[in-house]
Amino acid sequence: MGAAANIPLIIRVGSKLFLMAIVIIFVHFLVIFALGKLFKFNLEEILVASNANIGGPTTASAFAISQRWNGLILPAILAGIFGYAIANYIGIGLAYTVKGLLGM
C-alpha cells in the first residue's frame, strides 16, 4: 500500500512549486547566459558552468568528459566545489534577508 496523500492539497501546492521551479530555472538561464556573454565565454564554458551550478562538481565534470571537453574538466570540478563552499552561505543570507523584508 502506498502512503496516504491529500490529492487536492498536492494539486494546489504542487502547481505553485512547479511555477516556482520554472521561475528559478528561467532566472538561472538569464543570469548565466547574460554573464557568459558579458565576459565573452563560449557556449561550452557557459554550459559547464550551468551544470556545475545546478548539479555540482561530479555532474559538471561528467558532462565535460562526455562531451570530450578535456580542458573544462578541472574548471567544472573547481566551479562546483566553489559553489558548495560559497553559495550555501549566500542562499542562507538571502533567505534571512527576504524573511526580514517580509516581516516574518
PDB file of N, CA and C in Angstrom:
ATOM      1  N   MET A   1       0.841  -1.185   0.000  1.00  0.00           N
ATOM      2  CA  MET A   1       0.000   0.000   0.000  1.00  0.00           C
ATOM      3  C   MET A   1       0.884   1.246   0.000  1.00  0.00           C
ATOM      4  N   GLY A   2       0.418   2.240  -0.708  1.00  0.00           N
ATOM      5  CA  GLY A   2       1.159   3.491  -0.769  1.00  0.00           C
ATOM      6  C   GLY A   2       0.853   4.387   0.414  1.00  0.00           C
ATOM      7  N   ALA A   3       1.586   5.466   0.504  1.00  0.00           N
ATOM      8  CA  ALA A   3       1.370   6.437   1.574  1.00  0.00           C
ATOM      9  C   ALA A   3       0.088   7.214   1.292  1.00  0.00           C
ATOM     10  N   ALA A   4      -0.589   7.580   2.348  1.00  0.00           N
ATOM     11  CA  ALA A   4      -1.811   8.377   2.205  1.00  0.00           C
ATOM     12  C   ALA A   4      -1.441   9.785   1.745  1.00  0.00           C
ATOM     13  N   ALA A   5      -2.243  10.350   0.854  1.00  0.00           N
ATOM     14  CA  ALA A   5      -1.972  11.684   0.342  1.00  0.00           C
ATOM     15  C   ALA A   5      -3.284  12.423   0.144  1.00  0.00           C
ATOM     16  N   ASN A   6      -3.244  13.708   0.382  1.00  0.00           N
ATOM     17  CA  ASN A   6      -4.377  14.581   0.149  1.00  0.00           C
ATOM     18  C   ASN A   6      -4.215  15.146  -1.267  1.00  0.00           C
ATOM     19  N   ILE A   7      -4.863  14.533  -2.232  1.00  0.00           N
ATOM     20  CA  ILE A   7      -4.683  14.883  -3.645  1.00  0.00           C
ATOM     21  C   ILE A   7      -5.012  16.349  -3.937  1.00  0.00           C
ATOM     22  N   PRO A   8      -6.127  16.910  -3.448  1.00  0.00           N
ATOM     23  CA  PRO A   8      -6.381  18.336  -3.719  1.00  0.00           C
ATOM     24  C   PRO A   8      -5.275  19.249  -3.175  1.00  0.00           C
ATOM     25  N   LEU A   9      -4.725  18.903  -2.011  1.00  0.00           N
ATOM     26  CA  LEU A   9      -3.628  19.698  -1.454  1.00  0.00           C
ATOM     27  C   LEU A   9      -2.386  19.587  -2.334  1.00  0.00           C
ATOM     28  N   ILE A  10      -2.103  18.396  -2.801  1.00  0.00           N
ATOM     29  CA  ILE A  10      -0.947  18.197  -3.681  1.00  0.00           C
ATOM     30  C   ILE A  10      -1.115  19.007  -4.963  1.00  0.00           C
ATOM     31  N   ILE A  11      -2.299  19.000  -5.531  1.00  0.00           N
ATOM     32  CA  ILE A  11      -2.551  19.754  -6.762  1.00  0.00           C
ATOM     33  C   ILE A  11      -2.408  21.252  -6.512  1.00  0.00           C
ATOM     34  N   ARG A  12      -2.950  21.733  -5.394  1.00  0.00           N
ATOM     35  CA  ARG A  12      -2.893  23.164  -5.085  1.00  0.00           C
ATOM     36  C   ARG A  12      -1.457  23.614  -4.819  1.00  0.00           C
ATOM     37  N   VAL A  13      -0.734  22.889  -3.993  1.00  0.00           N
ATOM     38  CA  VAL A  13       0.632  23.269  -3.643  1.00  0.00           C
ATOM     39  C   VAL A  13       1.598  22.906  -4.764  1.00  0.00           C
ATOM     40  N   GLY A  14       1.361  21.774  -5.397  1.00  0.00           N
ATOM     41  CA  GLY A  14       2.254  21.311  -6.457  1.00  0.00           C
ATOM     42  C   GLY A  14       2.361  22.281  -7.612  1.00  0.00           C
ATOM     43  N   SER A  15       1.257  22.884  -7.995  1.00  0.00           N
ATOM     44  CA  SER A  15       1.296  23.834  -9.107  1.00  0.00           C
ATOM     45  C   SER A  15       2.108  25.073  -8.740  1.00  0.00           C
ATOM     46  N   LYS A  16       2.026  25.510  -7.485  1.00  0.00           N
ATOM     47  CA  LYS A  16       2.823  26.666  -7.046  1.00  0.00           C
ATOM     48  C   LYS A  16       4.308  26.316  -7.015  1.00  0.00           C
ATOM     49  N   LEU A  17       4.635  25.123  -6.551  1.00  0.00           N
ATOM     50  CA  LEU A  17       6.032  24.696  -6.534  1.00  0.00           C
ATOM     51  C   LEU A  17       6.573  24.539  -7.949  1.00  0.00           C
ATOM     52  N   PHE A  18       5.752  24.019  -8.847  1.00  0.00           N
ATOM     53  CA  PHE A  18       6.159  23.873 -10.237  1.00  0.00           C
ATOM     54  C   PHE A  18       6.423  25.239 -10.863  1.00  0.00           C
ATOM     55  N   LEU A  19       5.555  26.201 -10.599  1.00  0.00           N
ATOM     56  CA  LEU A  19       5.741  27.558 -11.110  1.00  0.00           C
ATOM     57  C   LEU A  19       7.016  28.174 -10.543  1.00  0.00           C
ATOM     58  N   MET A  20       7.262  27.965  -9.255  1.00  0.00           N
ATOM     59  CA  MET A  20       8.475  28.491  -8.633  1.00  0.00           C
ATOM     60  C   MET A  20       9.715  27.884  -9.292  1.00  0.00           C
ATOM     61  N   ALA A  21       9.686  26.588  -9.565  1.00  0.00           N
ATOM     62  CA  ALA A  21      10.823  25.927 -10.213  1.00  0.00           C
ATOM     63  C   ALA A  21      11.064  26.492 -11.610  1.00  0.00           C
ATOM     64  N   ILE A  22       9.996  26.753 -12.343  1.00  0.00           N
ATOM     65  CA  ILE A  22      10.131  27.334 -13.685  1.00  0.00           C
ATOM     66  C   ILE A  22      10.765  28.719 -13.606  1.00  0.00           C
ATOM     67  N   VAL A  23      10.329  29.527 -12.648  1.00  0.00           N
ATOM     68  CA  VAL A  23      10.894  30.872 -12.483  1.00  0.00           C
ATOM     69  C   VAL A  23      12.377  30.783 -12.127  1.00  0.00           C
ATOM     70  N   ILE A  24      12.731  29.882 -11.216  1.00  0.00           N
ATOM     71  CA  ILE A  24      14.131  29.727 -10.813  1.00  0.00           C
ATOM     72  C   ILE A  24      14.992  29.320 -12.007  1.00  0.00           C
ATOM     73  N   ILE A  25      14.538  28.366 -12.783  1.00  0.00           N
ATOM     74  CA  ILE A  25      15.308  27.906 -13.945  1.00  0.00           C
ATOM     75  C   ILE A  25      15.421  29.015 -14.989  1.00  0.00           C
ATOM     76  N   PHE A  26      14.332  29.753 -15.214  1.00  0.00           N
ATOM     77  CA  PHE A  26      14.347  30.853 -16.177  1.00  0.00           C
ATOM     78  C   PHE A  26      15.345  31.929 -15.751  1.00  0.00           C
ATOM     79  N   VAL A  27      15.313  32.317 -14.481  1.00  0.00           N
ATOM     80  CA  VAL A  27      16.247  33.331 -13.974  1.00  0.00           C
ATOM     81  C   VAL A  27      17.682  32.813 -14.056  1.00  0.00           C
ATOM     82  N   HIS A  28      17.875  31.538 -13.718  1.00  0.00           N
ATOM     83  CA  HIS A  28      19.217  30.938 -13.802  1.00  0.00           C
ATOM     84  C   HIS A  28      19.772  31.077 -15.214  1.00  0.00           C
ATOM     85  N   PHE A  29      18.983  30.701 -16.207  1.00  0.00           N
ATOM     86  CA  PHE A  29      19.470  30.768 -17.580  1.00  0.00           C
ATOM     87  C   PHE A  29      19.671  32.208 -18.044  1.00  0.00           C
ATOM     88  N   LEU A  30      18.809  33.116 -17.635  1.00  0.00           N
ATOM     89  CA  LEU A  30      19.018  34.525 -17.985  1.00  0.00           C
ATOM     90  C   LEU A  30      20.339  35.035 -17.425  1.00  0.00           C
ATOM     91  N   VAL A  31      20.573  34.773 -16.147  1.00  0.00           N
ATOM     92  CA  VAL A  31      21.785  35.271 -15.493  1.00  0.00           C
ATOM     93  C   VAL A  31      23.028  34.608 -16.076  1.00  0.00           C
ATOM     94  N   ILE A  32      23.011  33.291 -16.205  1.00  0.00           N
ATOM     95  CA  ILE A  32      24.234  32.596 -16.642  1.00  0.00           C
ATOM     96  C   ILE A  32      24.580  32.929 -18.088  1.00  0.00           C
ATOM     97  N   PHE A  33      23.575  33.071 -18.955  1.00  0.00           N
ATOM     98  CA  PHE A  33      23.877  33.416 -20.341  1.00  0.00           C
ATOM     99  C   PHE A  33      24.252  34.890 -20.474  1.00  0.00           C
ATOM    100  N   ALA A  34      23.634  35.768 -19.698  1.00  0.00           N
ATOM    101  CA  ALA A  34      23.997  37.189 -19.743  1.00  0.00           C
ATOM    102  C   ALA A  34      25.430  37.394 -19.256  1.00  0.00           C
ATOM    103  N   LEU A  35      25.775  36.776 -18.128  1.00  0.00           N
ATOM    104  CA  LEU A  35      27.145  36.907 -17.620  1.00  0.00           C
ATOM    105  C   LEU A  35      28.148  36.226 -18.548  1.00  0.00           C
ATOM    106  N   GLY A  36      27.755  35.108 -19.119  1.00  0.00           N
ATOM    107  CA  GLY A  36      28.637  34.423 -20.061  1.00  0.00           C
ATOM    108  C   GLY A  36      28.947  35.268 -21.279  1.00  0.00           C
ATOM    109  N   LYS A  37      27.940  35.923 -21.804  1.00  0.00           N
ATOM    110  CA  LYS A  37      28.154  36.796 -22.962  1.00  0.00           C
ATOM    111  C   LYS A  37      28.916  38.058 -22.562  1.00  0.00           C
ATOM    112  N   LEU A  38      28.627  38.595 -21.373  1.00  0.00           N
ATOM    113  CA  LEU A  38      29.316  39.793 -20.892  1.00  0.00           C
ATOM    114  C   LEU A  38      30.819  39.545 -20.766  1.00  0.00           C
ATOM    115  N   PHE A  39      31.183  38.383 -20.227  1.00  0.00           N
ATOM    116  CA  PHE A  39      32.593  38.051 -20.039  1.00  0.00           C
ATOM    117  C   PHE A  39      33.177  37.259 -21.215  1.00  0.00           C
ATOM    118  N   LYS A  40      32.414  37.158 -22.305  1.00  0.00           N
ATOM    119  CA  LYS A  40      32.851  36.540 -23.556  1.00  0.00           C
ATOM    120  C   LYS A  40      33.284  35.079 -23.401  1.00  0.00           C
ATOM    121  N   PHE A  41      32.506  34.313 -22.625  1.00  0.00           N
ATOM    122  CA  PHE A  41      32.735  32.875 -22.534  1.00  0.00           C
ATOM    123  C   PHE A  41      32.072  32.206 -23.728  1.00  0.00           C
ATOM    124  N   ASN A  42      32.647  31.083 -24.173  1.00  0.00           N
ATOM    125  CA  ASN A  42      31.998  30.357 -25.263  1.00  0.00           C
ATOM    126  C   ASN A  42      30.872  29.484 -24.699  1.00  0.00           C
ATOM    127  N   LEU A  43      30.081  28.920 -25.592  1.00  0.00           N
ATOM    128  CA  LEU A  43      28.899  28.162 -25.181  1.00  0.00           C
ATOM    129  C   LEU A  43      29.263  26.968 -24.304  1.00  0.00           C
ATOM    130  N   GLU A  44      30.357  26.289 -24.625  1.00  0.00           N
ATOM    131  CA  GLU A  44      30.766  25.130 -23.833  1.00  0.00           C
ATOM    132  C   GLU A  44      31.045  25.520 -22.386  1.00  0.00           C
ATOM    133  N   GLU A  45      31.742  26.628 -22.193  1.00  0.00           N
ATOM    134  CA  GLU A  45      32.055  27.097 -20.839  1.00  0.00           C
ATOM    135  C   GLU A  45      30.785  27.481 -20.081  1.00  0.00           C
ATOM    136  N   ILE A  46      29.859  28.114 -20.772  1.00  0.00           N
ATOM    137  CA  ILE A  46      28.600  28.503 -20.136  1.00  0.00           C
ATOM    138  C   ILE A  46      27.806  27.269 -19.724  1.00  0.00           C
ATOM    139  N   LEU A  47      27.757  26.268 -20.593  1.00  0.00           N
ATOM    140  CA  LEU A  47      27.005  25.052 -20.275  1.00  0.00           C
ATOM    141  C   LEU A  47      27.619  24.291 -19.102  1.00  0.00           C
ATOM    142  N   VAL A  48      28.943  24.215 -19.054  1.00  0.00           N
ATOM    143  CA  VAL A  48      29.601  23.537 -17.933  1.00  0.00           C
ATOM    144  C   VAL A  48      29.380  24.320 -16.644  1.00  0.00           C
ATOM    145  N   ALA A  49      29.444  25.647 -16.710  1.00  0.00           N
ATOM    146  CA  ALA A  49      29.190  26.463 -15.520  1.00  0.00           C
ATOM    147  C   ALA A  49      27.762  26.275 -15.024  1.00  0.00           C
ATOM    148  N   SER A  50      26.819  26.223 -15.942  1.00  0.00           N
ATOM    149  CA  SER A  50      25.427  25.996 -15.563  1.00  0.00           C
ATOM    150  C   SER A  50      25.266  24.639 -14.895  1.00  0.00           C
ATOM    151  N   ASN A  51      25.899  23.626 -15.463  1.00  0.00           N
ATOM    152  CA  ASN A  51      25.827  22.283 -14.895  1.00  0.00           C
ATOM    153  C   ASN A  51      26.472  22.244 -13.519  1.00  0.00           C
ATOM    154  N   ALA A  52      27.604  22.923 -13.342  1.00  0.00           N
ATOM    155  CA  ALA A  52      28.263  22.966 -12.036  1.00  0.00           C
ATOM    156  C   ALA A  52      27.379  23.663 -11.014  1.00  0.00           C
ATOM    157  N   ASN A  53      26.660  24.681 -11.458  1.00  0.00           N
ATOM    158  CA  ASN A  53      25.763  25.412 -10.564  1.00  0.00           C
ATOM    159  C   ASN A  53      24.599  24.553 -10.118  1.00  0.00           C
ATOM    160  N   ILE A  54      24.047  23.793 -11.014  1.00  0.00           N
ATOM    161  CA  ILE A  54      22.857  23.002 -10.699  1.00  0.00           C
ATOM    162  C   ILE A  54      23.216  21.656 -10.082  1.00  0.00           C
ATOM    163  N   GLY A  55      24.171  20.951 -10.674  1.00  0.00           N
ATOM    164  CA  GLY A  55      24.446  19.581 -10.255  1.00  0.00           C
ATOM    165  C   GLY A  55      25.680  19.384  -9.411  1.00  0.00           C
ATOM    166  N   GLY A  56      26.535  20.389  -9.343  1.00  0.00           N
ATOM    167  CA  GLY A  56      27.749  20.252  -8.565  1.00  0.00           C
ATOM    168  C   GLY A  56      28.917  19.739  -9.393  1.00  0.00           C
ATOM    169  N   PRO A  57      30.046  19.512  -8.717  1.00  0.00           N
ATOM    170  CA  PRO A  57      31.267  19.151  -9.442  1.00  0.00           C
ATOM    171  C   PRO A  57      31.217  17.787 -10.127  1.00  0.00           C
ATOM    172  N   THR A  58      30.510  16.836  -9.554  1.00  0.00           N
ATOM    173  CA  THR A  58      30.504  15.496 -10.154  1.00  0.00           C
ATOM    174  C   THR A  58      29.766  15.473 -11.482  1.00  0.00           C
ATOM    175  N   THR A  59      28.589  16.071 -11.532  1.00  0.00           N
ATOM    176  CA  THR A  59      27.837  16.055 -12.790  1.00  0.00           C
ATOM    177  C   THR A  59      28.470  16.975 -13.829  1.00  0.00           C
ATOM    178  N   ALA A  60      29.042  18.097 -13.381  1.00  0.00           N
ATOM    179  CA  ALA A  60      29.671  19.014 -14.333  1.00  0.00           C
ATOM    180  C   ALA A  60      30.909  18.384 -14.965  1.00  0.00           C
ATOM    181  N   SER A  61      31.721  17.701 -14.161  1.00  0.00           N
ATOM    182  CA  SER A  61      32.905  17.048 -14.729  1.00  0.00           C
ATOM    183  C   SER A  61      32.498  15.879 -15.631  1.00  0.00           C
ATOM    184  N   ALA A  62      31.480  15.131 -15.230  1.00  0.00           N
ATOM    185  CA  ALA A  62      30.992  14.038 -16.082  1.00  0.00           C
ATOM    186  C   ALA A  62      30.466  14.583 -17.405  1.00  0.00           C
ATOM    187  N   PHE A  63      29.786  15.714 -17.361  1.00  0.00           N
ATOM    188  CA  PHE A  63      29.280  16.351 -18.581  1.00  0.00           C
ATOM    189  C   PHE A  63      30.439  16.764 -19.486  1.00  0.00           C
ATOM    190  N   ALA A  64      31.465  17.406 -18.902  1.00  0.00           N
ATOM    191  CA  ALA A  64      32.622  17.833 -19.696  1.00  0.00           C
ATOM    192  C   ALA A  64      33.342  16.630 -20.309  1.00  0.00           C
ATOM    193  N   ILE A  65      33.470  15.549 -19.535  1.00  0.00           N
ATOM    194  CA  ILE A  65      34.117  14.339 -20.051  1.00  0.00           C
ATOM    195  C   ILE A  65      33.295  13.737 -21.187  1.00  0.00           C
ATOM    196  N   SER A  66      31.980  13.662 -20.995  1.00  0.00           N
ATOM    197  CA  SER A  66      31.125  13.046 -22.016  1.00  0.00           C
ATOM    198  C   SER A  66      31.133  13.828 -23.326  1.00  0.00           C
ATOM    199  N   GLN A  67      31.361  15.125 -23.241  1.00  0.00           N
ATOM    200  CA  GLN A  67      31.411  15.949 -24.450  1.00  0.00           C
ATOM    201  C   GLN A  67      32.830  16.067 -25.013  1.00  0.00           C
ATOM    202  N   ARG A  68      33.790  15.420 -24.344  1.00  0.00           N
ATOM    203  CA  ARG A  68      35.211  15.452 -24.711  1.00  0.00           C
ATOM    204  C   ARG A  68      35.782  16.867 -24.664  1.00  0.00           C
ATOM    205  N   TRP A  69      35.324  17.642 -23.684  1.00  0.00           N
ATOM    206  CA  TRP A  69      35.867  18.979 -23.446  1.00  0.00           C
ATOM    207  C   TRP A  69      36.898  18.850 -22.330  1.00  0.00           C
ATOM    208  N   ASN A  70      38.037  18.240 -22.654  1.00  0.00           N
ATOM    209  CA  ASN A  70      39.034  17.909 -21.643  1.00  0.00           C
ATOM    210  C   ASN A  70      39.569  19.134 -20.905  1.00  0.00           C
ATOM    211  N   GLY A  71      39.619  20.265 -21.572  1.00  0.00           N
ATOM    212  CA  GLY A  71      40.094  21.485 -20.933  1.00  0.00           C
ATOM    213  C   GLY A  71      39.118  22.064 -19.927  1.00  0.00           C
ATOM    214  N   LEU A  72      37.896  21.548 -19.888  1.00  0.00           N
ATOM    215  CA  LEU A  72      36.884  22.077 -18.970  1.00  0.00           C
ATOM    216  C   LEU A  72      36.604  21.153 -17.788  1.00  0.00           C
ATOM    217  N   ILE A  73      37.320  20.033 -17.701  1.00  0.00           N
ATOM    218  CA  ILE A  73      37.058  19.096 -16.603  1.00  0.00           C
ATOM    219  C   ILE A  73      37.465  19.702 -15.263  1.00  0.00           C
ATOM    220  N   LEU A  74      38.692  20.197 -15.162  1.00  0.00           N
ATOM    221  CA  LEU A  74      39.144  20.796 -13.904  1.00  0.00           C
ATOM    222  C   LEU A  74      38.343  22.047 -13.547  1.00  0.00           C
ATOM    223  N   PRO A  75      38.086  22.967 -14.499  1.00  0.00           N
ATOM    224  CA  PRO A  75      37.234  24.107 -14.150  1.00  0.00           C
ATOM    225  C   PRO A  75      35.837  23.697 -13.681  1.00  0.00           C
ATOM    226  N   ALA A  76      35.298  22.620 -14.241  1.00  0.00           N
ATOM    227  CA  ALA A  76      33.982  22.133 -13.809  1.00  0.00           C
ATOM    228  C   ALA A  76      34.029  21.693 -12.357  1.00  0.00           C
ATOM    229  N   ILE A  77      35.069  20.956 -11.999  1.00  0.00           N
ATOM    230  CA  ILE A  77      35.217  20.498 -10.615  1.00  0.00           C
ATOM    231  C   ILE A  77      35.402  21.681  -9.676  1.00  0.00           C
ATOM    232  N   LEU A  78      36.275  22.613 -10.055  1.00  0.00           N
ATOM    233  CA  LEU A  78      36.541  23.770  -9.194  1.00  0.00           C
ATOM    234  C   LEU A  78      35.315  24.668  -9.044  1.00  0.00           C
ATOM    235  N   ALA A  79      34.585  24.881 -10.130  1.00  0.00           N
ATOM    236  CA  ALA A  79      33.373  25.708 -10.051  1.00  0.00           C
ATOM    237  C   ALA A  79      32.335  25.064  -9.147  1.00  0.00           C
ATOM    238  N   GLY A  80      32.181  23.752  -9.252  1.00  0.00           N
ATOM    239  CA  GLY A  80      31.228  23.051  -8.397  1.00  0.00           C
ATOM    240  C   GLY A  80      31.614  23.105  -6.931  1.00  0.00           C
ATOM    241  N   ILE A  81      32.898  22.906  -6.635  1.00  0.00           N
ATOM    242  CA  ILE A  81      33.364  22.962  -5.245  1.00  0.00           C
ATOM    243  C   ILE A  81      33.231  24.376  -4.699  1.00  0.00           C
ATOM    244  N   PHE A  82      33.599  25.373  -5.511  1.00  0.00           N
ATOM    245  CA  PHE A  82      33.457  26.766  -5.091  1.00  0.00           C
ATOM    246  C   PHE A  82      31.995  27.086  -4.805  1.00  0.00           C
ATOM    247  N   GLY A  83      31.107  26.549  -5.623  1.00  0.00           N
ATOM    248  CA  GLY A  83      29.673  26.742  -5.389  1.00  0.00           C
ATOM    249  C   GLY A  83      29.230  26.137  -4.074  1.00  0.00           C
ATOM    250  N   TYR A  84      29.719  24.922  -3.768  1.00  0.00           N
ATOM    251  CA  TYR A  84      29.396  24.306  -2.479  1.00  0.00           C
ATOM    252  C   TYR A  84      29.903  25.170  -1.329  1.00  0.00           C
ATOM    253  N   ALA A  85      31.120  25.705  -1.474  1.00  0.00           N
ATOM    254  CA  ALA A  85      31.746  26.444  -0.383  1.00  0.00           C
ATOM    255  C   ALA A  85      31.112  27.811  -0.147  1.00  0.00           C
ATOM    256  N   ILE A  86      30.672  28.465  -1.186  1.00  0.00           N
ATOM    257  CA  ILE A  86      30.203  29.844  -1.071  1.00  0.00           C
ATOM    258  C   ILE A  86      28.687  29.984  -1.183  1.00  0.00           C
ATOM    259  N   ALA A  87      28.090  29.325  -2.140  1.00  0.00           N
ATOM    260  CA  ALA A  87      26.687  29.582  -2.477  1.00  0.00           C
ATOM    261  C   ALA A  87      25.715  29.214  -1.366  1.00  0.00           C
ATOM    262  N   ASN A  88      26.019  28.202  -0.580  1.00  0.00           N
ATOM    263  CA  ASN A  88      25.117  27.847   0.518  1.00  0.00           C
ATOM    264  C   ASN A  88      24.967  29.001   1.497  1.00  0.00           C
ATOM    265  N   TYR A  89      26.077  29.661   1.804  1.00  0.00           N
ATOM    266  CA  TYR A  89      26.023  30.783   2.740  1.00  0.00           C
ATOM    267  C   TYR A  89      25.312  31.986   2.129  1.00  0.00           C
ATOM    268  N   ILE A  90      25.504  32.201   0.848  1.00  0.00           N
ATOM    269  CA  ILE A  90      24.782  33.277   0.166  1.00  0.00           C
ATOM    270  C   ILE A  90      23.284  32.993   0.198  1.00  0.00           C
ATOM    271  N   GLY A  91      22.901  31.752  -0.057  1.00  0.00           N
ATOM    272  CA  GLY A  91      21.488  31.371  -0.028  1.00  0.00           C
ATOM    273  C   GLY A  91      20.864  31.547   1.345  1.00  0.00           C
ATOM    274  N   ILE A  92      21.582  31.161   2.388  1.00  0.00           N
ATOM    275  CA  ILE A  92      21.070  31.329   3.753  1.00  0.00           C
ATOM    276  C   ILE A  92      20.921  32.808   4.075  1.00  0.00           C
ATOM    277  N   GLY A  93      21.917  33.607   3.713  1.00  0.00           N
ATOM    278  CA  GLY A  93      21.829  35.050   3.949  1.00  0.00           C
ATOM    279  C   GLY A  93      20.685  35.686   3.186  1.00  0.00           C
ATOM    280  N   LEU A  94      20.484  35.263   1.961  1.00  0.00           N
ATOM    281  CA  LEU A  94      19.378  35.779   1.157  1.00  0.00           C
ATOM    282  C   LEU A  94      18.036  35.386   1.757  1.00  0.00           C
ATOM    283  N   ALA A  95      17.949  34.162   2.258  1.00  0.00           N
ATOM    284  CA  ALA A  95      16.698  33.714   2.886  1.00  0.00           C
ATOM    285  C   ALA A  95      16.371  34.565   4.104  1.00  0.00           C
ATOM    286  N   TYR A  96      17.370  34.848   4.931  1.00  0.00           N
ATOM    287  CA  TYR A  96      17.131  35.699   6.099  1.00  0.00           C
ATOM    288  C   TYR A  96      16.773  37.122   5.683  1.00  0.00           C
ATOM    289  N   THR A  97      17.376  37.617   4.607  1.00  0.00           N
ATOM    290  CA  THR A  97      17.054  38.956   4.118  1.00  0.00           C
ATOM    291  C   THR A  97      15.609  39.030   3.650  1.00  0.00           C
ATOM    292  N   VAL A  98      15.190  38.060   2.855  1.00  0.00           N
ATOM    293  CA  VAL A  98      13.807  38.033   2.367  1.00  0.00           C
ATOM    294  C   VAL A  98      12.843  37.867   3.532  1.00  0.00           C
ATOM    295  N   LYS A  99      13.191  37.018   4.473  1.00  0.00           N
ATOM    296  CA  LYS A  99      12.348  36.814   5.656  1.00  0.00           C
ATOM    297  C   LYS A  99      12.178  38.127   6.417  1.00  0.00           C
ATOM    298  N   GLY A 100      13.258  38.887   6.563  1.00  0.00           N
ATOM    299  CA  GLY A 100      13.180  40.179   7.237  1.00  0.00           C
ATOM    300  C   GLY A 100      12.352  41.188   6.462  1.00  0.00           C
ATOM    301  N   LEU A 101      12.500  41.195   5.140  1.00  0.00           N
ATOM    302  CA  LEU A 101      11.727  42.120   4.313  1.00  0.00           C
ATOM    303  C   LEU A 101      10.236  41.817   4.362  1.00  0.00           C
ATOM    304  N   LEU A 102       9.911  40.537   4.515  1.00  0.00           N
ATOM    305  CA  LEU A 102       8.506  40.143   4.588  1.00  0.00           C
ATOM    306  C   LEU A 102       7.939  40.267   5.999  1.00  0.00           C
ATOM    307  N   GLY A 103       8.791  40.615   6.954  1.00  0.00           N
ATOM    308  CA  GLY A 103       8.326  40.789   8.332  1.00  0.00           C
ATOM    309  C   GLY A 103       7.994  39.486   9.028  1.00  0.00           C
ATOM    310  N   MET A 104       8.691  38.452   8.708  1.00  0.00           N
ATOM    311  CA  MET A 104       8.409  37.141   9.296  1.00  0.00           C
ATOM    312  C   MET A 104       9.330  36.855  10.462  1.00  0.00           C
TER     313      MET A 104
END
